[in-house]
PDB file of C-alpha atoms in Angstrom:
ATOM      1  CA  UNK G   1      18.312  33.106  -2.832  1.00 77.00           C
ATOM      2  CA  UNK G   2      18.898  29.748  -1.486  1.00 79.00           C
ATOM      3  CA  UNK G   3      21.875  29.533  -3.708  1.00 83.00           C
ATOM      4  CA  UNK G   4      23.829  32.146  -1.887  1.00 91.00           C
ATOM      5  CA  UNK G   5      23.439  30.607   1.324  1.00 96.00           C
ATOM      6  CA  UNK G   6      26.826  29.287   0.542  1.00 96.00           C
ATOM      7  CA  UNK G   7      28.555  32.228   0.248  1.00 96.00           C
ATOM      8  CA  UNK G   8      27.751  33.603   4.001  1.00 96.00           C
ATOM      9  CA  UNK G   9      28.676  29.968   5.045  1.00 97.00           C
ATOM     10  CA  UNK G  10      31.961  30.472   3.665  1.00 97.00           C
ATOM     11  CA  UNK G  11      32.419  33.541   5.174  1.00 97.00           C
ATOM     12  CA  UNK G  12      31.550  31.839   8.694  1.00 98.00           C
ATOM     13  CA  UNK G  13      33.638  28.951   8.835  1.00 98.00           C
ATOM     14  CA  UNK G  14      36.592  31.697   7.414  1.00 98.00           C
ATOM     15  CA  UNK G  15      35.554  33.654  10.604  1.00 98.00           C
ATOM     16  CA  UNK G  16      35.781  30.695  12.717  1.00 98.00           C
ATOM     17  CA  UNK G  17      39.061  29.576  11.650  1.00 98.00           C
ATOM     18  CA  UNK G  18      40.361  33.469  12.100  1.00 98.00           C
ATOM     19  CA  UNK G  19      38.625  34.026  16.094  1.00 98.00           C
ATOM     20  CA  UNK G  20      40.364  30.083  16.699  1.00 97.00           C
ATOM     21  CA  UNK G  21      43.693  30.844  15.378  1.00 97.00           C
ATOM     22  CA  UNK G  22      43.891  33.515  16.740  1.00 96.00           C
ATOM     23  CA  UNK G  23      43.044  32.762  20.169  1.00 95.00           C
ATOM     24  CA  UNK G  24      45.261  29.492  19.948  1.00 95.00           C
ATOM     25  CA  UNK G  25      47.887  32.323  18.645  1.00 95.00           C
ATOM     26  CA  UNK G  26      47.443  34.976  21.250  1.00 93.00           C
ATOM     27  CA  UNK G  27      48.682  34.767  24.503  1.00 89.00           C
ATOM     28  CA  UNK G  28      47.648  35.977  27.816  1.00 85.00           C
ATOM     29  CA  UNK G  29      47.622  40.243  28.076  1.00 82.00           C
ATOM     30  CA  UNK G  30      48.525  40.359  24.647  1.00 82.00           C
ATOM     31  CA  UNK G  31      45.687  43.028  24.535  1.00 89.00           C
ATOM     32  CA  UNK G  32      43.682  40.945  21.518  1.00 94.00           C
ATOM     33  CA  UNK G  33      40.315  39.519  23.486  1.00 95.00           C
ATOM     34  CA  UNK G  34      38.320  41.981  22.205  1.00 96.00           C
ATOM     35  CA  UNK G  35      39.014  41.969  18.568  1.00 96.00           C
ATOM     36  CA  UNK G  36      38.625  37.974  18.447  1.00 97.00           C
ATOM     37  CA  UNK G  37      35.679  38.142  20.440  1.00 97.00           C
ATOM     38  CA  UNK G  38      34.179  40.427  17.757  1.00 97.00           C
ATOM     39  CA  UNK G  39      35.451  38.357  14.985  1.00 98.00           C
ATOM     40  CA  UNK G  40      34.083  34.835  16.707  1.00 98.00           C
ATOM     41  CA  UNK G  41      30.517  36.340  17.425  1.00 97.00           C
ATOM     42  CA  UNK G  42      30.216  37.655  13.689  1.00 96.00           C
ATOM     43  CA  UNK G  43      31.200  33.974  12.592  1.00 98.00           C
ATOM     44  CA  UNK G  44      27.974  33.281  14.805  1.00 97.00           C
ATOM     45  CA  UNK G  45      26.394  35.320  13.300  1.00 96.00           C
ATOM     46  CA  UNK G  46      27.659  35.154   9.956  1.00 96.00           C
ATOM     47  CA  UNK G  47      26.136  30.767  10.418  1.00 97.00           C
ATOM     48  CA  UNK G  48      23.347  31.768  11.737  1.00 97.00           C
ATOM     49  CA  UNK G  49      22.323  33.481   7.961  1.00 95.00           C
ATOM     50  CA  UNK G  50      23.646  30.676   6.191  1.00 97.00           C
ATOM     51  CA  UNK G  51      20.830  28.684   7.548  1.00 97.00           C
ATOM     52  CA  UNK G  52      18.101  30.935   7.136  1.00 96.00           C
ATOM     53  CA  UNK G  53      18.900  31.502   3.702  1.00 96.00           C
ATOM     54  CA  UNK G  54      19.580  27.661   3.194  1.00 96.00           C
ATOM     55  CA  UNK G  55      16.856  26.629   4.950  1.00 96.00           C
ATOM     56  CA  UNK G  56      14.228  29.683   4.707  1.00 95.00           C
ATOM     57  CA  UNK G  57      15.874  31.726   1.530  1.00 94.00           C
ATOM     58  CA  UNK G  58      15.985  35.277   3.993  1.00 93.00           C
ATOM     59  CA  UNK G  59      18.397  36.636   6.403  1.00 91.00           C
ATOM     60  CA  UNK G  60      17.721  38.753   8.921  1.00 87.00           C
ATOM     61  CA  UNK G  61      18.300  42.516   7.638  1.00 81.00           C
ATOM     62  CA  UNK G  62      18.315  44.256  11.419  1.00 70.00           C
ATOM     63  CA  UNK G  63      20.960  46.266  12.455  1.00 67.00           C
ATOM     64  CA  UNK G  64      20.023  44.719  15.129  1.00 66.00           C
ATOM     65  CA  UNK G  65      22.481  41.401  15.341  1.00 77.00           C
ATOM     66  CA  UNK G  66      19.551  39.845  18.063  1.00 77.00           C
ATOM     67  CA  UNK G  67      16.435  39.852  14.837  1.00 87.00           C
ATOM     68  CA  UNK G  68      19.602  36.970  13.714  1.00 92.00           C
ATOM     69  CA  UNK G  69      18.307  34.627  16.141  1.00 94.00           C
ATOM     70  CA  UNK G  70      14.507  34.827  15.587  1.00 93.00           C
ATOM     71  CA  UNK G  71      15.326  35.106  11.977  1.00 95.00           C
ATOM     72  CA  UNK G  72      17.168  31.729  12.111  1.00 96.00           C
ATOM     73  CA  UNK G  73      14.127  30.161  13.997  1.00 96.00           C
ATOM     74  CA  UNK G  74      11.181  30.800  11.534  1.00 96.00           C
ATOM     75  CA  UNK G  75      13.847  29.779   8.952  1.00 96.00           C
ATOM     76  CA  UNK G  76      14.452  25.984  10.646  1.00 97.00           C
ATOM     77  CA  UNK G  77      10.660  25.434  12.474  1.00 95.00           C
ATOM     78  CA  UNK G  78      11.131  22.131  13.724  1.00 94.00           C
ATOM     79  CA  UNK G  79      14.622  21.636  12.898  1.00 95.00           C
ATOM     80  CA  UNK G  80      15.890  24.231  15.446  1.00 96.00           C
ATOM     81  CA  UNK G  81      17.679  22.996  18.361  1.00 97.00           C
ATOM     82  CA  UNK G  82      16.665  24.961  21.746  1.00 96.00           C
ATOM     83  CA  UNK G  83      20.213  24.205  23.338  1.00 97.00           C
ATOM     84  CA  UNK G  84      21.651  25.976  20.268  1.00 97.00           C
ATOM     85  CA  UNK G  85      19.625  28.537  20.016  1.00 96.00           C
ATOM     86  CA  UNK G  86      20.148  29.674  23.587  1.00 96.00           C
ATOM     87  CA  UNK G  87      23.834  28.930  22.710  1.00 97.00           C
ATOM     88  CA  UNK G  88      23.757  31.353  20.151  1.00 97.00           C
ATOM     89  CA  UNK G  89      21.284  33.890  22.485  1.00 95.00           C
ATOM     90  CA  UNK G  90      24.333  34.069  24.234  1.00 96.00           C
ATOM     91  CA  UNK G  91      27.010  34.620  21.190  1.00 96.00           C
ATOM     92  CA  UNK G  92      25.092  37.379  19.989  1.00 94.00           C
ATOM     93  CA  UNK G  93      24.181  38.877  23.513  1.00 92.00           C
ATOM     94  CA  UNK G  94      28.476  39.328  23.539  1.00 93.00           C
ATOM     95  CA  UNK G  95      28.537  41.448  21.447  1.00 91.00           C
ATOM     96  CA  UNK G  96      27.299  44.800  23.106  1.00 88.00           C
ATOM     97  CA  UNK G  97      30.066  44.205  26.045  1.00 91.00           C
ATOM     98  CA  UNK G  98      32.773  43.543  23.496  1.00 92.00           C
ATOM     99  CA  UNK G  99      32.646  46.193  21.239  1.00 89.00           C
ATOM    100  CA  UNK G 100      30.532  49.526  22.531  1.00 88.00           C
ATOM    101  CA  UNK G 101      30.682  48.705  26.556  1.00 88.00           C
ATOM    102  CA  UNK G 102      34.545  49.954  26.497  1.00 88.00           C
ATOM    103  CA  UNK G 103      34.796  46.384  28.888  1.00 91.00           C
ATOM    104  CA  UNK G 104      38.278  45.379  28.256  1.00 92.00           C
ATOM    105  CA  UNK G 105      38.396  41.451  27.133  1.00 94.00           C
ATOM    106  CA  UNK G 106      41.142  39.613  28.756  1.00 94.00           C
ATOM    107  CA  UNK G 107      42.150  36.677  26.409  1.00 95.00           C
ATOM    108  CA  UNK G 108      40.528  33.887  28.591  1.00 95.00           C
ATOM    109  CA  UNK G 109      37.584  35.989  27.987  1.00 95.00           C
ATOM    110  CA  UNK G 110      37.445  35.516  24.179  1.00 96.00           C
ATOM    111  CA  UNK G 111      38.610  31.697  23.932  1.00 96.00           C
ATOM    112  CA  UNK G 112      35.434  31.221  26.273  1.00 97.00           C
ATOM    113  CA  UNK G 113      33.439  33.190  23.482  1.00 97.00           C
ATOM    114  CA  UNK G 114      35.203  30.571  21.060  1.00 98.00           C
ATOM    115  CA  UNK G 115      34.433  28.260  22.678  1.00 98.00           C
ATOM    116  CA  UNK G 116      31.126  28.793  22.382  1.00 98.00           C
ATOM    117  CA  UNK G 117      31.893  29.627  19.053  1.00 98.00           C
ATOM    118  CA  UNK G 118      32.557  26.219  18.047  1.00 98.00           C
ATOM    119  CA  UNK G 119      30.268  24.759  19.398  1.00 98.00           C
ATOM    120  CA  UNK G 120      27.855  26.348  17.292  1.00 98.00           C
ATOM    121  CA  UNK G 121      29.537  26.351  14.701  1.00 98.00           C
ATOM    122  CA  UNK G 122      29.544  22.140  15.102  1.00 98.00           C
ATOM    123  CA  UNK G 123      26.153  21.878  14.708  1.00 98.00           C
ATOM    124  CA  UNK G 124      24.825  24.052  12.271  1.00 98.00           C
ATOM    125  CA  UNK G 125      27.899  22.944   9.975  1.00 97.00           C
ATOM    126  CA  UNK G 126      25.986  19.781  10.225  1.00 97.00           C
ATOM    127  CA  UNK G 127      22.799  20.774   9.683  1.00 97.00           C
ATOM    128  CA  UNK G 128      23.824  23.640   6.327  1.00 97.00           C
ATOM    129  CA  UNK G 129      24.969  19.732   4.676  1.00 96.00           C
ATOM    130  CA  UNK G 130      21.573  18.660   5.375  1.00 94.00           C
ATOM    131  CA  UNK G 131      20.257  21.711   3.509  1.00 92.00           C
ATOM    132  CA  UNK G 132      17.468  21.388   0.687  1.00 85.00           C
TER     133      UNK G 132
END
């Protein structure tokens, strides 16, 4: 139901704000890098879901979040921006590393993910405002 897109967008914005705020508050060596990065990654996924629902009336339901990118492409069609799609893919690609591979993310590592999220979210927010 395209009317649910607003709920996903609200969650995306809340997660993005949380990741951004935490990346500012965290100090080097705090040990919050993985947590901040995973919140940023989920914010990007929520933005993709909001756009997919708003423009296509569907979202990815796969457990593998890589499917969210393909779903977004299908929903947006010619509205998709290849640079933003690459950016989303790069953010989502971090999920396994951050969550499941036992790799420690420093605060600076997390800030790099948040910076990419902020760039993607700015585009996603602007496009969301143009939804049908």
